[in-house]
Amino acid sequence: MKEAGAVRLGDGYVDLSQPGGLRLRFADYWLRDNCRCRSCRHAGNGQKLYAITDLPADLSASEAAITESNTLRVLWSDGHCSEYPMAWLVEHDLAAVARSKRLRQVELWDRGLIAQLPVADWPALLADPVVELGWLERYHALGFGLLRSVPCEPGTVAEVGDRLGFVRVTNYGRLFDVRSVLNPSNLAYTAVGLGAHSDNPYRHPSPGVQLLHCLESDAPGGDTLLIDGFHAAQLLRDGDPAAFDLLARVPMTFRYSDAATDLVARQTLISIDADGLVRAVHFNNRSADWLDAPAELAADWYRAYRKFALLLQRPELELVFRLNPGDCVVMQNDRTLHGRTAFDPGLGRRHLQGCYIDGDAMQSRRLVLRRSTGTATPHGMQRQDQ
Ligand code: OGA
Ligand code: ZN
Ligand code: ZN
């Protein structure tokens, strides 16, 4: 082992010990692949200029030192030289404690959230990036947000969708009307109540975000209900880990078909990410098709499915409120489940318009607004996936 001040090299790693006691360890290959010099990355756009196979297989650090400007300088076995500011290295600390701080943070909620609904006034949000960022941060933490004073002109929901992201056109068009009609293609277009569900699990990928904009709502009933699917999944995980595991492992088939369309997708009701955190919850009784799984597994899976469905009906998890004309709810369709109570179309009108967008554009907007408003990132290098 060679020693260069607080830097040690050898065995394929660069080890640093900081005056405060912080220890950092980076694999040689990892460090080299993060070189930001002008021959490794394009000076303008930061994109990589070499392929991983261009680096020698037996690459190692030959010399390393910390400079007066608190930068780690490494000379590699192939003669290349790289520099890493110490603050950058600390931000990318790969130790377990540091990595766990970067886990995605969400706030689980239940019916009590009614007192602090994540609301913004649409014209104010359009006019003020600070309002927009505040709303997007709440949306990100909670999995939905409400907009008020959205103009009650038909078609506006797609304009809102195109302002927050990019409307995803489907077989239903750029937007769809939710009202009670004769010969409905979908139970949503009747007056019956709808249990908590995510939309279109029969699509691959399912829509990331759903918007519902209220144009008319003077019919009695038709209240909106929202459920935090991540909270329900957490309750299942805590109370019955085996049931959780089955729903996260065994996919079921969802389907929608009409004269012109036949959409089929197979997915698990609960999806977990590489960190083991719940990444998505999809649940939809109307479009549940069948479970193609071994019979014995199916017996256990159905017990788990029923248990999860019961959880999703718990009144204490249901956030219930009324959408009034000009209100628009924006939901992460892979987290926040939605439904409505039945309404009476004989006693008044109820008309919503909806559309779908993908979630990545909203995420990008949030991160760009953090940059442009100079807002400190609350969780440092927090993983932003989802
Ligand atoms: C839908 C839906 C809810 C409502 O159309 O997907 O869930 O409040 N509608 O009518
Ligand atoms: Zn380089
Ligand atoms: Zn729906």
Short mmCIF file of C-alpha atoms and ligand atoms in Angstrom, two decimals:
data_model
loop_
_atom_site.label_atom_id
_atom_site.label_comp_id
_atom_site.label_asym_id
_atom_site.label_seq_id
_atom_site.Cartn_x
_atom_site.Cartn_y
_atom_site.Cartn_z
CA MET A 1 0.00 0.00 0.00
CA LYS A 2 1.30 3.40 -0.95
CA GLU A 3 0.33 6.33 1.25
CA ALA A 4 -0.06 9.92 0.10
CA GLY A 5 -1.16 12.00 3.05
CA ALA A 6 -4.78 11.17 3.73
CA VAL A 7 -5.00 9.02 0.59
CA ARG A 8 -4.26 5.32 0.34
CA LEU A 9 -4.11 3.28 -2.84
CA GLY A 10 -4.07 -0.43 -3.47
CA ASP A 11 -6.17 -3.53 -4.11
CA GLY A 12 -8.31 -1.66 -6.64
CA TYR A 13 -9.53 1.08 -4.28
CA VAL A 14 -8.74 4.66 -3.40
CA ASP A 15 -9.32 5.30 0.32
CA LEU A 16 -9.53 8.79 1.75
CA SER A 17 -9.63 9.82 5.35
CA GLN A 18 -10.82 13.32 6.03
CA PRO A 19 -9.66 15.43 8.97
CA GLY A 20 -13.14 15.20 10.56
CA GLY A 21 -12.89 11.41 10.60
CA LEU A 22 -14.95 10.82 7.44
CA ARG A 23 -13.69 7.86 5.45
CA LEU A 24 -14.45 7.50 1.77
CA ARG A 25 -13.75 4.49 -0.41
CA PHE A 26 -14.04 4.40 -4.19
CA ALA A 27 -13.23 1.56 -6.57
CA ASP A 28 -10.58 2.57 -9.11
CA TYR A 29 -12.85 1.88 -12.09
CA TRP A 30 -15.75 3.80 -10.54
CA LEU A 31 -13.53 6.80 -9.90
CA ARG A 32 -12.04 6.81 -13.36
CA ASP A 33 -15.47 6.51 -14.97
CA ASN A 34 -16.47 9.67 -13.09
CA CYS A 35 -13.62 11.75 -14.48
CA ARG A 36 -15.02 15.10 -15.63
CA CYS A 37 -12.01 16.24 -17.66
CA ARG A 38 -12.48 17.62 -21.16
CA SER A 39 -11.22 14.49 -22.87
CA CYS A 40 -13.64 12.28 -20.89
CA ARG A 41 -16.72 14.53 -21.03
CA HIS A 42 -17.88 17.08 -23.56
CA ALA A 43 -17.19 20.55 -22.17
CA GLY A 44 -20.57 21.89 -23.28
CA ASN A 45 -23.09 19.16 -22.56
CA GLY A 46 -21.21 16.98 -20.08
CA GLN A 47 -21.84 13.78 -22.07
CA LYS A 48 -19.29 10.99 -22.08
CA LEU A 49 -16.78 10.95 -24.93
CA TYR A 50 -15.41 7.42 -24.46
CA ALA A 51 -16.84 3.91 -24.19
CA ILE A 52 -16.25 1.82 -21.09
CA THR A 53 -14.34 -0.66 -23.29
CA ASP A 54 -11.85 2.11 -24.17
CA LEU A 55 -10.49 1.92 -20.63
CA PRO A 56 -7.88 -0.78 -20.03
CA ALA A 57 -9.19 -3.85 -18.19
CA ASP A 58 -6.35 -3.70 -15.69
CA LEU A 59 -6.66 0.03 -14.97
CA SER A 60 -5.46 1.11 -11.54
CA ALA A 61 -4.55 4.29 -9.70
CA SER A 62 -0.76 4.78 -9.70
CA GLU A 63 -0.53 7.94 -7.64
CA ALA A 64 -2.97 10.13 -5.75
CA ALA A 65 -2.75 13.28 -3.65
CA ILE A 66 -5.01 15.94 -2.19
CA THR A 67 -4.11 19.34 -3.55
CA GLU A 68 -4.12 22.67 -1.74
CA SER A 69 -7.50 23.47 -3.27
CA ASN A 70 -8.93 20.36 -1.57
CA THR A 71 -9.10 18.36 -4.78
CA LEU A 72 -8.16 14.73 -5.17
CA ARG A 73 -5.74 14.30 -8.07
CA VAL A 74 -5.23 10.77 -9.40
CA LEU A 75 -2.67 9.56 -11.92
CA TRP A 76 -3.85 6.36 -13.60
CA SER A 77 -1.82 3.39 -14.84
CA ASP A 78 -2.56 4.38 -18.48
CA GLY A 79 -1.14 7.88 -17.94
CA HIS A 80 -4.49 9.72 -17.69
CA CYS A 81 -4.89 12.24 -14.88
CA SER A 82 -8.19 13.03 -13.12
CA GLU A 83 -9.27 15.58 -10.53
CA TYR A 84 -12.21 15.39 -8.12
CA PRO A 85 -13.25 18.24 -5.81
CA MET A 86 -13.55 16.91 -2.27
CA ALA A 87 -17.12 18.25 -1.96
CA TRP A 88 -18.10 16.17 -4.99
CA LEU A 89 -16.56 13.06 -3.44
CA VAL A 90 -18.38 13.65 -0.16
CA GLU A 91 -21.68 14.05 -2.05
CA HIS A 92 -21.05 10.72 -3.72
CA ASP A 93 -20.06 8.87 -0.53
CA LEU A 94 -20.85 5.21 -1.21
CA ALA A 95 -20.91 4.04 2.42
CA ALA A 96 -24.16 2.44 3.61
CA VAL A 97 -25.16 5.33 5.89
CA ALA A 98 -24.68 7.93 3.16
CA ARG A 99 -26.47 5.77 0.61
CA SER A 100 -29.45 5.27 2.90
CA LYS A 101 -29.79 9.06 3.25
CA ARG A 102 -30.18 9.24 -0.50
CA LEU A 103 -33.15 6.88 -0.55
CA ARG A 104 -36.30 8.31 -2.02
CA GLN A 105 -38.32 10.10 0.65
CA VAL A 106 -42.10 10.08 0.53
CA GLU A 107 -44.73 11.14 3.06
CA LEU A 108 -47.42 8.56 3.67
CA TRP A 109 -50.87 10.01 4.31
CA ASP A 110 -54.42 9.07 5.19
CA ARG A 111 -57.81 10.79 5.56
CA GLY A 112 -56.29 13.29 8.01
CA LEU A 113 -54.56 15.04 5.12
CA ILE A 114 -57.86 16.81 4.46
CA ALA A 115 -56.63 19.62 6.74
CA GLN A 116 -53.52 20.21 4.61
CA LEU A 117 -54.46 19.43 1.03
CA PRO A 118 -51.62 20.18 -1.40
CA VAL A 119 -53.41 22.98 -3.25
CA ALA A 120 -52.27 25.75 -5.58
CA ASP A 121 -54.16 28.38 -7.47
CA TRP A 122 -53.51 27.71 -11.17
CA PRO A 123 -53.05 31.35 -12.29
CA ALA A 124 -50.72 31.97 -9.32
CA LEU A 125 -48.71 28.85 -10.16
CA LEU A 126 -48.38 29.99 -13.78
CA ALA A 127 -47.17 33.40 -12.68
CA ASP A 128 -44.72 32.46 -9.95
CA PRO A 129 -41.99 29.78 -10.15
CA VAL A 130 -41.79 29.70 -6.34
CA VAL A 131 -45.49 28.77 -6.13
CA GLU A 132 -45.00 26.20 -8.87
CA LEU A 133 -41.99 24.64 -7.15
CA GLY A 134 -43.78 24.54 -3.79
CA TRP A 135 -46.73 22.74 -5.37
CA LEU A 136 -44.46 20.31 -7.26
CA GLU A 137 -42.55 19.46 -4.06
CA ARG A 138 -45.80 18.63 -2.26
CA TYR A 139 -46.97 16.65 -5.30
CA HIS A 140 -43.72 14.69 -5.26
CA ALA A 141 -43.88 13.91 -1.54
CA LEU A 142 -47.59 13.02 -1.45
CA GLY A 143 -48.25 11.60 -4.91
CA PHE A 144 -50.95 14.09 -5.88
CA GLY A 145 -51.81 17.77 -5.93
CA LEU A 146 -54.86 19.93 -6.44
CA LEU A 147 -55.20 22.94 -8.68
CA ARG A 148 -57.94 25.50 -8.22
CA SER A 149 -59.23 28.23 -10.56
CA VAL A 150 -58.46 26.21 -13.67
CA PRO A 151 -60.70 27.81 -16.35
CA CYS A 152 -63.91 25.84 -16.87
CA GLU A 153 -63.53 25.70 -20.64
CA PRO A 154 -63.77 22.21 -22.15
CA GLY A 155 -60.32 21.06 -23.29
CA THR A 156 -58.43 22.99 -20.62
CA VAL A 157 -57.29 19.78 -18.92
CA ALA A 158 -55.08 18.99 -21.91
CA GLU A 159 -53.59 22.50 -21.73
CA VAL A 160 -52.79 21.93 -18.07
CA GLY A 161 -51.31 18.54 -19.01
CA ASP A 162 -49.13 20.15 -21.66
CA ARG A 163 -47.98 22.81 -19.21
CA LEU A 164 -47.04 20.25 -16.53
CA GLY A 165 -45.64 17.71 -19.00
CA PHE A 166 -46.73 16.25 -22.34
CA VAL A 167 -50.20 14.84 -22.90
CA ARG A 168 -50.09 11.17 -23.78
CA VAL A 169 -52.58 10.43 -26.56
CA THR A 170 -54.31 7.07 -26.17
CA ASN A 171 -57.19 5.20 -27.79
CA TYR A 172 -59.43 7.54 -25.73
CA GLY A 173 -57.89 10.54 -27.50
CA ARG A 174 -55.97 13.48 -26.07
CA LEU A 175 -58.55 13.77 -23.32
CA PHE A 176 -61.65 11.91 -22.20
CA ASP A 177 -65.00 13.01 -20.83
CA VAL A 178 -66.19 11.49 -17.56
CA ARG A 179 -69.96 11.78 -17.34
CA SER A 180 -72.92 9.48 -17.27
CA VAL A 181 -73.79 8.32 -20.82
CA LEU A 182 -75.97 5.68 -22.48
CA ASN A 183 -74.07 2.54 -23.58
CA PRO A 184 -70.90 3.38 -21.64
CA SER A 185 -67.66 1.77 -22.81
CA ASN A 186 -66.42 1.95 -19.24
CA LEU A 187 -68.12 1.96 -15.83
CA ALA A 188 -66.47 5.34 -15.24
CA TYR A 189 -68.98 6.76 -17.74
CA THR A 190 -71.99 5.81 -15.61
CA ALA A 191 -73.24 7.22 -12.31
CA VAL A 192 -72.11 4.29 -10.16
CA GLY A 193 -69.53 4.67 -7.42
CA LEU A 194 -65.98 3.64 -8.30
CA GLY A 195 -63.77 1.94 -5.74
CA ALA A 196 -60.16 3.06 -5.36
CA HIS A 197 -58.22 2.22 -8.51
CA SER A 198 -55.36 3.25 -10.71
CA ASP A 199 -56.18 3.99 -14.33
CA ASN A 200 -55.26 1.85 -17.31
CA PRO A 201 -53.12 -0.89 -15.76
CA TYR A 202 -53.74 -2.67 -19.08
CA ARG A 203 -51.30 -0.31 -20.77
CA HIS A 204 -47.59 -0.79 -20.94
CA PRO A 205 -46.37 1.42 -19.49
CA SER A 206 -49.40 2.53 -17.48
CA PRO A 207 -49.93 6.29 -17.52
CA GLY A 208 -47.64 7.92 -14.97
CA VAL A 209 -49.94 10.82 -14.13
CA GLN A 210 -53.68 11.33 -14.40
CA LEU A 211 -55.43 14.70 -14.41
CA LEU A 212 -59.15 15.10 -13.73
CA HIS A 213 -60.64 18.55 -14.23
CA CYS A 214 -64.12 19.34 -12.97
CA LEU A 215 -66.34 21.33 -15.33
CA GLU A 216 -69.72 20.70 -13.64
CA SER A 217 -70.68 19.09 -10.35
CA ASP A 218 -74.13 19.96 -9.10
CA ALA A 219 -75.42 16.38 -9.05
CA PRO A 220 -75.78 15.04 -5.50
CA GLY A 221 -72.97 12.60 -4.68
CA GLY A 222 -69.92 12.07 -6.86
CA ASP A 223 -67.39 12.93 -4.17
CA THR A 224 -63.77 12.14 -4.99
CA LEU A 225 -61.81 9.71 -2.89
CA LEU A 226 -58.06 9.25 -2.92
CA ILE A 227 -55.99 6.54 -1.23
CA ASP A 228 -52.24 6.52 -0.73
CA GLY A 229 -51.33 3.22 -2.37
CA PHE A 230 -47.83 3.37 -0.85
CA HIS A 231 -49.35 3.66 2.62
CA ALA A 232 -51.65 0.68 2.00
CA ALA A 233 -48.71 -1.33 0.66
CA GLN A 234 -46.66 -0.42 3.74
CA LEU A 235 -49.48 -1.59 6.03
CA LEU A 236 -49.62 -4.88 4.15
CA ARG A 237 -45.85 -5.25 4.33
CA ASP A 238 -45.85 -4.62 8.09
CA GLY A 239 -48.85 -6.83 8.83
CA ASP A 240 -48.34 -9.70 6.41
CA PRO A 241 -44.94 -9.71 4.72
CA ALA A 242 -45.67 -12.96 2.88
CA ALA A 243 -48.80 -11.47 1.29
CA PHE A 244 -46.84 -8.35 0.34
CA ASP A 245 -44.15 -10.49 -1.22
CA LEU A 246 -46.66 -12.44 -3.32
CA LEU A 247 -48.26 -9.28 -4.67
CA ALA A 248 -44.82 -7.86 -5.45
CA ARG A 249 -43.64 -11.04 -7.17
CA VAL A 250 -46.58 -12.58 -9.04
CA PRO A 251 -48.03 -10.54 -11.91
CA MET A 252 -51.66 -10.57 -12.98
CA THR A 253 -53.16 -9.70 -16.32
CA PHE A 254 -55.21 -6.56 -16.92
CA ARG A 255 -57.24 -6.04 -20.05
CA TYR A 256 -59.43 -3.53 -21.84
CA SER A 257 -61.21 -4.33 -25.07
CA ASP A 258 -63.83 -2.69 -27.23
CA ALA A 259 -64.62 -2.88 -30.93
CA ALA A 260 -61.42 -1.09 -31.98
CA THR A 261 -59.06 -1.82 -29.11
CA ASP A 262 -57.57 -4.75 -27.24
CA LEU A 263 -55.04 -3.76 -24.61
CA VAL A 264 -53.39 -6.38 -22.41
CA ALA A 265 -50.62 -5.97 -19.85
CA ARG A 266 -49.27 -8.21 -17.14
CA GLN A 267 -47.94 -6.55 -14.02
CA THR A 268 -47.68 -6.97 -10.27
CA LEU A 269 -50.07 -5.04 -8.03
CA ILE A 270 -47.08 -3.84 -6.03
CA SER A 271 -43.68 -3.09 -7.58
CA ILE A 272 -40.52 -2.63 -5.58
CA ASP A 273 -37.37 -0.90 -6.73
CA ALA A 274 -33.74 -2.00 -6.45
CA ASP A 275 -33.62 -0.56 -2.92
CA GLY A 276 -36.61 -2.65 -1.85
CA LEU A 277 -38.88 0.40 -1.59
CA VAL A 278 -42.38 0.39 -3.04
CA ARG A 279 -42.09 1.98 -6.46
CA ALA A 280 -45.61 1.46 -7.78
CA VAL A 281 -49.06 0.23 -6.83
CA HIS A 282 -51.60 -0.65 -9.50
CA PHE A 283 -55.07 -1.81 -8.62
CA ASN A 284 -58.15 -1.89 -10.81
CA ASN A 285 -61.07 -4.23 -10.29
CA ARG A 286 -62.81 -3.27 -13.53
CA SER A 287 -59.93 -4.23 -15.77
CA ALA A 288 -58.54 -7.14 -13.71
CA ASP A 289 -58.39 -10.05 -16.12
CA TRP A 290 -56.77 -13.26 -14.92
CA LEU A 291 -53.85 -14.71 -13.03
CA ASP A 292 -51.62 -17.00 -15.05
CA ALA A 293 -49.78 -18.69 -12.17
CA PRO A 294 -49.43 -22.22 -10.77
CA ALA A 295 -52.62 -23.29 -8.95
CA GLU A 296 -51.01 -23.51 -5.50
CA LEU A 297 -49.47 -20.07 -5.88
CA ALA A 298 -52.82 -18.73 -7.08
CA ALA A 299 -54.51 -19.94 -3.88
CA ASP A 300 -52.09 -17.93 -1.73
CA TRP A 301 -52.06 -14.99 -4.13
CA TYR A 302 -55.86 -14.66 -3.91
CA ARG A 303 -55.68 -14.50 -0.12
CA ALA A 304 -53.12 -11.72 -0.43
CA TYR A 305 -55.13 -9.92 -3.13
CA ARG A 306 -58.30 -9.97 -1.01
CA LYS A 307 -56.39 -8.69 2.00
CA PHE A 308 -54.92 -5.81 0.02
CA ALA A 309 -58.34 -4.98 -1.46
CA LEU A 310 -59.78 -4.82 2.09
CA LEU A 311 -56.99 -2.45 3.12
CA LEU A 312 -57.85 -0.20 0.19
CA GLN A 313 -61.41 0.06 1.54
CA ARG A 314 -60.44 1.21 5.02
CA PRO A 315 -62.30 4.46 5.73
CA GLU A 316 -59.37 5.88 7.71
CA LEU A 317 -57.17 5.68 4.61
CA GLU A 318 -59.73 7.40 2.36
CA LEU A 319 -59.25 11.07 1.67
CA VAL A 320 -62.69 12.28 0.61
CA PHE A 321 -63.42 15.71 -0.86
CA ARG A 322 -65.52 17.29 -3.52
CA LEU A 323 -64.23 18.55 -6.84
CA ASN A 324 -65.96 21.81 -7.70
CA PRO A 325 -65.95 23.44 -11.13
CA GLY A 326 -62.44 24.79 -11.79
CA ASP A 327 -60.74 22.18 -9.61
CA CYS A 328 -58.24 19.79 -11.17
CA VAL A 329 -56.66 16.89 -9.35
CA VAL A 330 -53.27 15.67 -10.59
CA MET A 331 -52.32 12.19 -9.37
CA GLN A 332 -49.34 9.89 -9.64
CA ASN A 333 -51.20 7.02 -11.20
CA ASP A 334 -48.70 4.50 -9.88
CA ARG A 335 -49.18 5.60 -6.28
CA THR A 336 -52.38 7.51 -5.55
CA LEU A 337 -55.51 5.45 -6.18
CA HIS A 338 -58.72 7.31 -6.90
CA GLY A 339 -62.44 6.63 -6.89
CA ARG A 340 -65.76 8.40 -6.44
CA THR A 341 -69.04 7.93 -4.67
CA ALA A 342 -72.17 7.28 -6.75
CA PHE A 343 -74.09 10.31 -7.98
CA ASP A 344 -77.62 11.01 -9.12
CA PRO A 345 -77.63 12.23 -12.74
CA GLY A 346 -81.38 12.84 -12.48
CA LEU A 347 -80.86 15.66 -9.99
CA GLY A 348 -77.96 17.55 -11.50
CA ARG A 349 -74.99 17.45 -13.81
CA ARG A 350 -71.51 16.09 -13.30
CA HIS A 351 -68.84 16.46 -15.94
CA LEU A 352 -65.11 15.89 -15.58
CA GLN A 353 -62.45 15.83 -18.27
CA GLY A 354 -59.29 13.84 -17.87
CA CYS A 355 -55.98 13.23 -19.57
CA TYR A 356 -52.73 11.41 -18.96
CA ILE A 357 -49.16 12.63 -18.95
CA ASP A 358 -45.87 10.95 -18.08
CA GLY A 359 -44.23 11.67 -14.75
CA ASP A 360 -40.70 12.36 -15.94
CA ALA A 361 -41.45 15.83 -17.30
CA MET A 362 -42.96 16.93 -13.96
CA GLN A 363 -39.91 15.61 -12.19
CA SER A 364 -37.60 17.43 -14.56
CA ARG A 365 -39.56 20.66 -14.10
CA ARG A 366 -39.24 20.35 -10.32
CA LEU A 367 -35.48 19.86 -10.49
CA VAL A 368 -35.03 22.69 -13.00
CA LEU A 369 -37.08 25.01 -10.78
CA ARG A 370 -34.92 24.07 -7.81
CA ARG A 371 -31.92 25.16 -9.83
CA SER A 372 -33.43 28.34 -11.20
CA THR A 373 -34.87 29.48 -7.87
CA GLY A 374 -31.65 28.63 -6.05
CA THR A 375 -33.57 26.30 -3.73
CA ALA A 376 -31.43 24.02 -1.63
CA THR A 377 -32.12 20.38 -2.39
CA PRO A 378 -33.64 19.11 0.87
CA HIS A 379 -32.22 15.64 0.62
CA GLY A 380 -28.91 16.39 -1.05
CA MET A 381 -28.28 13.88 -3.77
CA GLN A 382 -31.55 12.07 -3.05
CA ARG A 383 -32.37 9.46 -5.67
CA GLN A 384 -35.06 10.99 -7.84
CA ASP A 385 -36.36 7.95 -9.63
CA GLN A 386 -40.15 7.88 -9.71
C1 OGA B 1 -61.98 7.78 -14.24
C2 OGA B 1 -62.42 7.96 -12.88
C3 OGA B 1 -63.51 9.36 -11.30
C4 OGA B 1 -64.66 10.30 -11.17
O1 OGA B 1 -62.64 8.26 -15.16
O2 OGA B 1 -60.94 7.14 -14.41
O3 OGA B 1 -61.93 7.30 -12.03
O4 OGA B 1 -64.62 11.07 -10.20
N1 OGA B 1 -63.32 8.92 -12.63
O5 OGA B 1 -65.57 10.26 -11.98
ZN ZN B 2 -10.63 12.30 -17.85
ZN ZN B 3 -60.12 6.34 -12.85
#
